[in-house]
Short mmCIF file of C-alpha atoms in Angstrom, two decimals:
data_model
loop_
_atom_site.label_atom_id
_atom_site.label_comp_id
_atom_site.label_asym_id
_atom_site.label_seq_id
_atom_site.Cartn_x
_atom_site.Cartn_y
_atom_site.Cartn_z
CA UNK A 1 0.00 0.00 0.00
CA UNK A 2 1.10 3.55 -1.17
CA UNK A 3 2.43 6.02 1.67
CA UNK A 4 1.54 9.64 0.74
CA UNK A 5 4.88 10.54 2.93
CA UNK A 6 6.67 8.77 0.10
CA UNK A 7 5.12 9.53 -3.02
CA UNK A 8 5.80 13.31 -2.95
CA UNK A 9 6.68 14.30 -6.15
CA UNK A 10 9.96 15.87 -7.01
CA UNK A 11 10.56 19.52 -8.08
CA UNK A 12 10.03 20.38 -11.85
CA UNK A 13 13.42 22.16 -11.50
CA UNK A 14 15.11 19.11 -10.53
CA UNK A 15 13.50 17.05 -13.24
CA UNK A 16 16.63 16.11 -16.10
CA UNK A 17 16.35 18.14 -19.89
CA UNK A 18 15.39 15.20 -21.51
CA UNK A 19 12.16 14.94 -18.85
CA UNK A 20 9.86 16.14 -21.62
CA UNK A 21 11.48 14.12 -24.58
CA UNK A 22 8.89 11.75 -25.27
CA UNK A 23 11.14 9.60 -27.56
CA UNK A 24 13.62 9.41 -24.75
CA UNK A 25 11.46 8.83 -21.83
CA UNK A 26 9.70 6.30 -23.79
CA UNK A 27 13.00 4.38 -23.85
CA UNK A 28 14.12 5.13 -20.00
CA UNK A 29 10.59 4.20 -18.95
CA UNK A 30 10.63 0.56 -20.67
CA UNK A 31 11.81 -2.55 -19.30
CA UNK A 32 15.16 -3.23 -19.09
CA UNK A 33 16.78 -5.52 -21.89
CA UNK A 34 19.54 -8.47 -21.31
CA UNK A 35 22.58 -6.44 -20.06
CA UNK A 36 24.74 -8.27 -22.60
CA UNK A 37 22.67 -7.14 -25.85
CA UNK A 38 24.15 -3.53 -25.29
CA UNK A 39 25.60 -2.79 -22.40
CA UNK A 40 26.40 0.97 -23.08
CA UNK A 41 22.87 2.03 -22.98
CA UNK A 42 22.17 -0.52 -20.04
CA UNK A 43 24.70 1.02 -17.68
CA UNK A 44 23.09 4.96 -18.99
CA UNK A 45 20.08 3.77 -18.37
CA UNK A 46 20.93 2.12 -14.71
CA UNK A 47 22.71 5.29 -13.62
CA UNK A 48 19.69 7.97 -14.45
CA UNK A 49 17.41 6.39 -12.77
CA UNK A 50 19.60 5.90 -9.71
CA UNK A 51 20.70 9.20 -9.80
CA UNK A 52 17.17 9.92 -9.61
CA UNK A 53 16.30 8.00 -6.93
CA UNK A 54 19.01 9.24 -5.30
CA UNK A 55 18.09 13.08 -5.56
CA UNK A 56 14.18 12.07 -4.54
CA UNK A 57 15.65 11.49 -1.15
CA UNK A 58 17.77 14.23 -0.44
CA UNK A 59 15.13 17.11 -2.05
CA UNK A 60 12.69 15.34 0.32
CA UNK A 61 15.53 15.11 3.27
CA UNK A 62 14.10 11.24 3.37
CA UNK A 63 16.36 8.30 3.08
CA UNK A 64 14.05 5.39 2.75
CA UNK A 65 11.26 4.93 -0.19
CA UNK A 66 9.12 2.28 -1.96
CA UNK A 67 8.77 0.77 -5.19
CA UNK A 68 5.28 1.47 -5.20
CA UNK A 69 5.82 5.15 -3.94
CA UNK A 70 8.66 5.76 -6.32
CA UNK A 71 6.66 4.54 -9.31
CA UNK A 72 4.18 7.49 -8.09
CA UNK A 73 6.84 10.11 -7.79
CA UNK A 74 8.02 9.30 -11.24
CA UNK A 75 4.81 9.02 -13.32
CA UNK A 76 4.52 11.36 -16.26
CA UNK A 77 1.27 11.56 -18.29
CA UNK A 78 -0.22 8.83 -16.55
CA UNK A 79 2.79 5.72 -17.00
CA UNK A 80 4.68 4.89 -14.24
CA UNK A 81 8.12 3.71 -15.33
CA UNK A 82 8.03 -0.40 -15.48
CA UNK A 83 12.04 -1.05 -14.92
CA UNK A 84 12.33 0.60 -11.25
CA UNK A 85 12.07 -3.11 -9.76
CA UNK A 86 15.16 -3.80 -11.85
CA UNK A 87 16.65 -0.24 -10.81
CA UNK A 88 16.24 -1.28 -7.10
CA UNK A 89 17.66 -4.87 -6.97
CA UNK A 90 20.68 -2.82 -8.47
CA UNK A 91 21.07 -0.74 -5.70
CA UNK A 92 20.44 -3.54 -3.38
CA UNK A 93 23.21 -6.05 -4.91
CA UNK A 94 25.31 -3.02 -4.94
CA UNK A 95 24.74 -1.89 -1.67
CA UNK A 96 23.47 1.47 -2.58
CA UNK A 97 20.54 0.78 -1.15
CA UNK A 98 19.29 -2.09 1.22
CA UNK A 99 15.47 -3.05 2.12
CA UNK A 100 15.12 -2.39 6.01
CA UNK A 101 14.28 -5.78 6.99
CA UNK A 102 17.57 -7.16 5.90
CA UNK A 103 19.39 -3.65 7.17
CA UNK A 104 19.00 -4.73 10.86
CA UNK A 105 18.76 -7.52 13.34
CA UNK A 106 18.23 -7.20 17.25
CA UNK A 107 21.71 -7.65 19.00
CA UNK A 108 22.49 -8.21 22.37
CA UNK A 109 20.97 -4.87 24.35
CA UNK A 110 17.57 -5.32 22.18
CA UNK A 111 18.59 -2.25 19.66
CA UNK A 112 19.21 -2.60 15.90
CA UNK A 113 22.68 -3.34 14.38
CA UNK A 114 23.80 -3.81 10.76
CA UNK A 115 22.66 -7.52 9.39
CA UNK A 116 25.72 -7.34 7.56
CA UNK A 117 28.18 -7.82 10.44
CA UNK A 118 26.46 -10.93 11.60
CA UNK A 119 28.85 -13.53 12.74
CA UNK A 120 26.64 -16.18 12.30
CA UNK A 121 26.26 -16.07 8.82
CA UNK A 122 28.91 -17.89 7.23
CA UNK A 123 27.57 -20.94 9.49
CA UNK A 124 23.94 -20.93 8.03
CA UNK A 125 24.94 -20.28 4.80
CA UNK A 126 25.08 -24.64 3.88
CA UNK A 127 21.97 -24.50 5.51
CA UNK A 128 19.96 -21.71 3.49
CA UNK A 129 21.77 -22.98 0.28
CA UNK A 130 20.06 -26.68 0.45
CA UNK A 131 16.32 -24.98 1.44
CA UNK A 132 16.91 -22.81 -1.54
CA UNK A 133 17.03 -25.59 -3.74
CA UNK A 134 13.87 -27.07 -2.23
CA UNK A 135 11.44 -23.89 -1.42
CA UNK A 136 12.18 -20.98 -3.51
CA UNK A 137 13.36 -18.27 -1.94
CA UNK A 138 11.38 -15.21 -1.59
CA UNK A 139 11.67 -11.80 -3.48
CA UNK A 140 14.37 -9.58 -2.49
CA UNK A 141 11.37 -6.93 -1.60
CA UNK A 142 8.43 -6.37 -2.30
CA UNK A 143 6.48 -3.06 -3.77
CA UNK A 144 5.23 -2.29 -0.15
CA UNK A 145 8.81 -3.46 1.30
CA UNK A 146 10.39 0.15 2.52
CA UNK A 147 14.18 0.28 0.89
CA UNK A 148 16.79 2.70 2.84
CA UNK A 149 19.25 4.94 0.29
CA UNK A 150 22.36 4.45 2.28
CA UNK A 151 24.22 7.41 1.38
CA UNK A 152 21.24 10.06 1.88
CA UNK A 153 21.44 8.09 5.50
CA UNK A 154 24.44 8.66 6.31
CA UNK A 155 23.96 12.72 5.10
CA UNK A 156 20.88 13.14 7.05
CA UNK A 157 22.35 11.27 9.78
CA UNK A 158 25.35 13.23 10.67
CA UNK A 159 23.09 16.41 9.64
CA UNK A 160 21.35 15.20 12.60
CA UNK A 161 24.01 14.90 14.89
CA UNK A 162 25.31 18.82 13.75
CA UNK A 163 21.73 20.07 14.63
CA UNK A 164 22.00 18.53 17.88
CA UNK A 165 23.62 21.53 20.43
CA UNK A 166 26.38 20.88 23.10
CA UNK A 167 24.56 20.61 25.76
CA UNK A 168 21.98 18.48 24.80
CA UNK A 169 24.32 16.11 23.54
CA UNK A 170 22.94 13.16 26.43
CA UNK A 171 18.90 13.01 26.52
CA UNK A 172 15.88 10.54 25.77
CA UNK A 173 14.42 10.30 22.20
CA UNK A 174 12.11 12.65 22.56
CA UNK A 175 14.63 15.06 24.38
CA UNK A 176 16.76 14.78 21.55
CA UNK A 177 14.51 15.14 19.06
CA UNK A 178 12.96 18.34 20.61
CA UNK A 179 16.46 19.19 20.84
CA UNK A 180 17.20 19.16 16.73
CA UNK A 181 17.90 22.33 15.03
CA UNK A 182 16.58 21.59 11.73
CA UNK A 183 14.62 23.50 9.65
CA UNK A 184 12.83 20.31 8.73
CA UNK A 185 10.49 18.18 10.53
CA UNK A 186 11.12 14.23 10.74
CA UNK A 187 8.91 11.67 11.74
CA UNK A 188 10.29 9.37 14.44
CA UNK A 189 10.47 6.38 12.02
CA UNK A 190 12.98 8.22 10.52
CA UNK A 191 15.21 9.62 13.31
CA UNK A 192 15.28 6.07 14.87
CA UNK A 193 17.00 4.93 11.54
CA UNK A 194 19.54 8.00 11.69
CA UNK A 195 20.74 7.21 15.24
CA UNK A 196 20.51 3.62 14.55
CA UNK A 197 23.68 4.64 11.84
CA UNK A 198 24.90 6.80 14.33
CA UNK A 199 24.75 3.97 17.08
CA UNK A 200 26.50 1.43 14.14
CA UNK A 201 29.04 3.69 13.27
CA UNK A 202 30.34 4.75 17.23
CA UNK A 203 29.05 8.13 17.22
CA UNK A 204 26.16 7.97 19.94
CA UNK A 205 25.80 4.97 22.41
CA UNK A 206 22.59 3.78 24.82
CA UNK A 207 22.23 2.66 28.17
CA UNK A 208 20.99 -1.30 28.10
CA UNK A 209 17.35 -0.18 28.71
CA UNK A 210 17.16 2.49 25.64
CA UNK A 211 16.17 5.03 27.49
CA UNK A 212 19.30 7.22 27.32
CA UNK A 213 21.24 8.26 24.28
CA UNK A 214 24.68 10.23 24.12
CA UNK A 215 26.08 11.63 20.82
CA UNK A 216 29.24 12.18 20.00
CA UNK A 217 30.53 16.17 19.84
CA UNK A 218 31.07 15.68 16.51
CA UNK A 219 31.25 13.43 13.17
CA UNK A 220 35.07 13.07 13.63
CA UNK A 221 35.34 11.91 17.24
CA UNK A 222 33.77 8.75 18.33
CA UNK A 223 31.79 8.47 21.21
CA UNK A 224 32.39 7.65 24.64
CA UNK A 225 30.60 5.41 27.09
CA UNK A 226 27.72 6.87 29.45
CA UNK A 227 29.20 7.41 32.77
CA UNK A 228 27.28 7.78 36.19
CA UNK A 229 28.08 11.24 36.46
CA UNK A 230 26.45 12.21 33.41
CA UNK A 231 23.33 10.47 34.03
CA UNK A 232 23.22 11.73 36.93
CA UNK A 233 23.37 15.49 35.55
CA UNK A 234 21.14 14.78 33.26
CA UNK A 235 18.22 13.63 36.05
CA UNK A 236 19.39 17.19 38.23
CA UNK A 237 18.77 18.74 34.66
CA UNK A 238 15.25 16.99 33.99
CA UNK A 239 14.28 17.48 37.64
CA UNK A 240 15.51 21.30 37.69
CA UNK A 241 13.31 22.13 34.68
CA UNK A 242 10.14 20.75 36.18
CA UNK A 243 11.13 22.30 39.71
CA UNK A 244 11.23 25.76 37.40
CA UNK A 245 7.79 25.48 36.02
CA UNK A 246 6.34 24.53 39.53
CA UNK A 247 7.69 27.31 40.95
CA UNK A 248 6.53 29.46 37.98
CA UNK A 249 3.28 28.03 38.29
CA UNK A 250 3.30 28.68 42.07
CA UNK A 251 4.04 32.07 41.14
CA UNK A 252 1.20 32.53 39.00
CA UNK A 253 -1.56 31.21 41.91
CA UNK A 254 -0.03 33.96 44.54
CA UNK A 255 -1.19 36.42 42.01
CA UNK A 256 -4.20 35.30 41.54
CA UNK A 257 -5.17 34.92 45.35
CA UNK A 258 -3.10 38.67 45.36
CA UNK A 259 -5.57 40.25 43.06
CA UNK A 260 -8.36 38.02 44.22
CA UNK A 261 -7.58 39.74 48.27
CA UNK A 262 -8.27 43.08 46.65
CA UNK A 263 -10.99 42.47 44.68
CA UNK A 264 -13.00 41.04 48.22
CA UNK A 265 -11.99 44.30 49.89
CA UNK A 266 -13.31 46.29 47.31
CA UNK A 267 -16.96 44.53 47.95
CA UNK A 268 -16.26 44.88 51.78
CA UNK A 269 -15.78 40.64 52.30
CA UNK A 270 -13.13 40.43 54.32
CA UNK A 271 -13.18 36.94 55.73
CA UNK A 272 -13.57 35.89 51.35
CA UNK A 273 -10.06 38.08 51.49
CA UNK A 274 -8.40 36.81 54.01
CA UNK A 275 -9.03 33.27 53.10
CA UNK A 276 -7.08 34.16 49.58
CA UNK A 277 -4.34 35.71 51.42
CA UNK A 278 -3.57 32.70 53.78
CA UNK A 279 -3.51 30.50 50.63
CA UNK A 280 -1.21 33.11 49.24
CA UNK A 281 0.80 32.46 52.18
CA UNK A 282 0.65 28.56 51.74
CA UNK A 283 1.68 28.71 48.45
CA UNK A 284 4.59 31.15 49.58
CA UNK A 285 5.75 28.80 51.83
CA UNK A 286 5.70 25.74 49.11
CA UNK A 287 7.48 27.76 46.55
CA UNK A 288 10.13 28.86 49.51
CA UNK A 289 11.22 25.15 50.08
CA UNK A 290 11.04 24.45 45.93
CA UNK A 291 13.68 27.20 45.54
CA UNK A 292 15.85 26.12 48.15
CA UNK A 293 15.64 22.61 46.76
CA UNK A 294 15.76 24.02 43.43
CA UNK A 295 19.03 25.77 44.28
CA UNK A 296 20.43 22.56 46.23
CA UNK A 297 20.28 21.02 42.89
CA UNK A 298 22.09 23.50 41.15
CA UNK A 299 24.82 23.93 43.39
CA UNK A 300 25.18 20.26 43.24
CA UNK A 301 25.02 20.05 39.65
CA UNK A 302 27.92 22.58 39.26
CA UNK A 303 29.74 20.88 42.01
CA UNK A 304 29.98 17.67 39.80
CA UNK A 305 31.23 19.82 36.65
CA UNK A 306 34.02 21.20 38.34
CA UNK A 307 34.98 18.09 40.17
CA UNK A 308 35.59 16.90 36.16
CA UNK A 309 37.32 19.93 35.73
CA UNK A 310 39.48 19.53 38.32
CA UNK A 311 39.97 15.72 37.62
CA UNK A 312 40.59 16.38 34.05
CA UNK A 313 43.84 19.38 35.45
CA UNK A 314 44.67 16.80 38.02
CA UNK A 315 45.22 14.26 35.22
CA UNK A 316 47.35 17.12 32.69
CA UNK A 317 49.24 17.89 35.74
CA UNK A 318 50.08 14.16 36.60
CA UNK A 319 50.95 13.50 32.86
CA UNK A 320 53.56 16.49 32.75
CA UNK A 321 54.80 15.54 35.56
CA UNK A 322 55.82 12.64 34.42
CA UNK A 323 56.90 13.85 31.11
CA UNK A 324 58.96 16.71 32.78
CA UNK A 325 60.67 13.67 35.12
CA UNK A 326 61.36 11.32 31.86
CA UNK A 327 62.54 14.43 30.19
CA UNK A 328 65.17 15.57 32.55
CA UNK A 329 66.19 11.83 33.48
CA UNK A 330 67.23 11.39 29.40
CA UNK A 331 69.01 14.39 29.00
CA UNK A 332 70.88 14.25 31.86
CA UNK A 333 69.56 17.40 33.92
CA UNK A 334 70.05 15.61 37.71
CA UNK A 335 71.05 18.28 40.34
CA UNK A 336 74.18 16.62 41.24
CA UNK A 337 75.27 16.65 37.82
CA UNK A 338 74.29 19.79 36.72
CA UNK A 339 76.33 21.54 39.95
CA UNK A 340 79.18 19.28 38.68
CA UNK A 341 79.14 20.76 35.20
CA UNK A 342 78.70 24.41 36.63
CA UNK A 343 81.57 23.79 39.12
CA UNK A 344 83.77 22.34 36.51
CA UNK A 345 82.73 25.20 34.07
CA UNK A 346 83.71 27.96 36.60
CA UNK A 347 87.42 25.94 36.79
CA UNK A 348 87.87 26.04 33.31
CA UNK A 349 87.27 30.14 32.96
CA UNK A 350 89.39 30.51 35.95
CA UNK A 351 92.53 28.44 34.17
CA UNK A 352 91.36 30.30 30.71
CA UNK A 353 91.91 33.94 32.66
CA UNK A 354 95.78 32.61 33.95
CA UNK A 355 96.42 31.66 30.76
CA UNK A 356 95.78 34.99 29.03
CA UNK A 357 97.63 36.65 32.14
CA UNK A 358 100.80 34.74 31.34
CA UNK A 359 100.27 34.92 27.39
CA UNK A 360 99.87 38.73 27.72
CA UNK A 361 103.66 38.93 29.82
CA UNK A 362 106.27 40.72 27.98
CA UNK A 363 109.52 38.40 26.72
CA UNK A 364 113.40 39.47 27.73
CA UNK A 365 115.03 41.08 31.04
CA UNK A 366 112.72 42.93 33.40
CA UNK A 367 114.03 46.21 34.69
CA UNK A 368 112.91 48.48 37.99
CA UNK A 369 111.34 51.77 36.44
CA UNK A 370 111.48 53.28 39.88
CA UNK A 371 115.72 52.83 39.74
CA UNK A 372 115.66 53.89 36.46
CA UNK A 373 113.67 56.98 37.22
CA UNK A 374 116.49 57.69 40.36
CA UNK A 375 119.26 57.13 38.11
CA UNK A 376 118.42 59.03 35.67
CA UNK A 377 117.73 62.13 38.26
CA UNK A 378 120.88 61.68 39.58
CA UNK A 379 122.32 62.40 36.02
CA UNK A 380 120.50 65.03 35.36
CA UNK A 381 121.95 66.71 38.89
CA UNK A 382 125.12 65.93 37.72
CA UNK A 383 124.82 67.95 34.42
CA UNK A 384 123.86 71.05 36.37
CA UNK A 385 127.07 70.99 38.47
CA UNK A 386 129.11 71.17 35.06
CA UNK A 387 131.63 68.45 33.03
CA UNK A 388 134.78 67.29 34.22
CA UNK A 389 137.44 70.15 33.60
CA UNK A 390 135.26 72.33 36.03
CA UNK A 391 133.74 74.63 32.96
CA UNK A 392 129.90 75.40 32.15
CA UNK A 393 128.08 73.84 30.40
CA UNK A 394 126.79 76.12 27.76
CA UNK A 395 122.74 74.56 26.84
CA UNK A 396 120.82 76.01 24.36
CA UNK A 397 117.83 78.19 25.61
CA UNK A 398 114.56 77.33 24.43
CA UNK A 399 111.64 79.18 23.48
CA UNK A 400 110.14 79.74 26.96
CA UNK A 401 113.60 80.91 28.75
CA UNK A 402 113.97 83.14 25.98
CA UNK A 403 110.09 84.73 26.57
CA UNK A 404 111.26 84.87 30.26
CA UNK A 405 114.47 86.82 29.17
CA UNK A 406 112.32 89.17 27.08
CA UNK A 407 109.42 90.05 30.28
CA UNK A 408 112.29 90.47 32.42
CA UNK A 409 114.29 93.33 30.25
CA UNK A 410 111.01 94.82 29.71
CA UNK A 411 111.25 95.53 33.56
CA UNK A 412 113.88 97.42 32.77
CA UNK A 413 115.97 95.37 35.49
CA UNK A 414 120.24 95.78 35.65
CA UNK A 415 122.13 92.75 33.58
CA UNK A 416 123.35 90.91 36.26
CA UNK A 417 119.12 90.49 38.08
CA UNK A 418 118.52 89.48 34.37
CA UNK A 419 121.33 87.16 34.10
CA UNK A 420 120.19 85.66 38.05
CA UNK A 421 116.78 85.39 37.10
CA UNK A 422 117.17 83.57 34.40
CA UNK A 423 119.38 80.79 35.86
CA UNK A 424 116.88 80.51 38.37
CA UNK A 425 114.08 80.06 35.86
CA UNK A 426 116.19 77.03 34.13
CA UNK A 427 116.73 75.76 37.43
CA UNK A 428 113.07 75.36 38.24
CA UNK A 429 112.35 74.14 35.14
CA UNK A 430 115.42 71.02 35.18
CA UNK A 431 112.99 70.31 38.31
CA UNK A 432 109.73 70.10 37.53
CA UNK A 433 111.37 68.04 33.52
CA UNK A 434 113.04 65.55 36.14
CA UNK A 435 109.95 65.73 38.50
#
């Protein structure tokens, strides 16, 4: 029986050229022929329609479809096209598509796997092979049977797992599907087969009872098992959100006994009034130990986030700790052997600064400056007193005696003060040379 979900027909602008080629339709629409009598057009002919099939399901965001339904989607001017059956057990032998009754099998926690991983198969297959030969074996599908496009699965199901937001990453079915951010709706049938690929291929897990899913953050990290913590979060979480819309409720009812209070003292009742107020109070005192519960839960809730926070640093600093200690350990950084090297390093600069000292030490016979300097004073005394025959010694003036010679006749002084003043000049000045 057709299902009006499936039979939607596909956009005109999708639709190939040729879709209003009679000639051409006429051929794509009949049977197929033996696939040896011209193989060309049978492999042309294979691939348009499976491309077509193919585009149905991802304009209509639905991976699965029926022969029945599909001949619907594709009728034009009233004939259906009569080689889809062939089209399908294609895409079945080929794997592009596979009916959903042979897709999955019940495994161990009571949840769907692939029927192509079963172990048991390669046992029963002697088995199936004699019956076969005995009872024929039944069709592949049937028109009714529904038939899941495996690659517009696996699009829609990771599409799914992108819509899903970070922190609702662990919830129930309907949690998670309330949680989708697609701009398309999906009927359940259909989001059970996307996280039944996204259970096959490791990128959400369940709890044993199915109750409790957790995706994976994203399509390139597989997912990790459901720990006690998280579950645990996840019922503070659930029973949070109903504590807030009690207590918003609550809320609500003190208003209304509030405004109900005034209205009675308005019409002069004031036993009607203060009945409302003490169930205002009642209520007030309900909603008083919801919030404190309500912020218990909270406070608890963070509590168990930062203990994985701190866990999760504990761990870091426990792994560089043991890096920074396997580090040191092969490159040789111990503390006795790194004050060896420094202490050895300081002895080596100290021997490099002799060695310059007695590299930069002058070659030949050393010599006392400070007898030098004497003896050469005492010859310069000498001099003074004259040479050996008991003359002068006649010494050429220089430039400043001569000035001094020149102030001292300007001061018009006799020869013989000139002549005395002079000497004494030189005399100073033989000091202060030998000085």
């Amino acid at each position: 029986m057709s299902n009006p979900d499936y039979s939607a027909k596909m956009s005109i602008q999708l639709m190939p050229d040729c879709w209003e080629d009679d000639a051409k339709m006429n051929s794509l629409f009949a049977p197929f022929r033996l696939r040896g009598v011209n193989p060309i057009d049978w492999e042309v002919k294979m691939k348009f329609w499976c491309n077509m099939i193919s585009q149905w399901c991802e304009s209509n965001k639905k991976p699965t479809f029926s022969l029945d339904d599909i001949k619907l989607t594709f009728k034009r001017k009233n004939k259906t096209p009569a080689c889809l059956d062939t089209v399908i057990e294609h895409m079945i032998k080929t794997k592009i598509a596979l009916p959903k009754n042979q897709m999955f099998q019940v495994n161990e926690n009571g949840w769907l796997s692939w029927s192509t991983k079963q172990l048991l198969r390669p046992v029963t297959w002697a088995t199936k092979t004699i019956i076969s030969t005995i009872i024929p074996p039944e069709p592949v599908f049937q028109g009714y049977s529904i038939i899941i496009h495996m690659e517009s699965l696996k699009k829609q199901a990771l599409a799914f797992l992108a819509s899903i937001p970070d922190d609702c990453h662990i919830g129930s079915f309907s949690e998670l599907k309330i949680a989708s951010t697609l701009d398309y709706p999906l009927d359940d049938e259909v989001i059970h087969l996307l996280i039944e690929w996204l259970l096959s291929e490791k990128l959400a897990t369940v709890t044993s009872d199915g109750q409790i899913y957790k995706f994976a953050p994203s399509a390139n990290v597989k997912v990790l098992p459901l720990t006690e913590s998280e579950i645990s979060l996840l019922q503070i979480s659930r029973t949070t959100k109903k504590l807030n819309e009690i207590m918003t409720d609550l809320d609500k009812k003190m208003e209304t006994n509030h405004e109900a209070a005034k209205m009675y003292l308005r019409k002069g009742n004031k036993s009607s009034a203060l009945n409302q107020l003490r169930q205002k109070k009642t209520i007030a005192y309900r909603l008083e130990k919801i919030s404190n519960n309500y912020d218990t839960l909270i406070q608890l809730s963070e509590t168990i986030k930062q203990t994985h926070v701190d866990a999760e640093i504990f761990n870091i600093f426990k792994k560089s700790l043991s890096t920074l200690k396997k580090t040191t350990k092969e490159k040789g950084l111990e503390e006795n052997i790194v004050l060896d090297t420094m202490d050895d390093l300081k002895q080596a600069l100290d021997d490099i600064s002799d060695m310059e000292s007695a590299i930069s030490q002058p070659f030949g016979q050393q010599f006392d400056e400070n007898e030098l300097e004497m003896e050469l004073f005492d010859l310069t005394s000498k001099a003074d007193l004259g040479n050996d025959d008991g003359g002068t010694v006649s010494k050429p003036e220089t430039s400043s005696e001569q000035k001094d010679k020149e102030k001292l006749a300007e001061e018009n002084l006799p020869p013989t003060e000139i002549e005395s003043a002079s000497d004494m000049l030189a005399s100073k000045m033989k000091i202060a040379d030998v000085i």
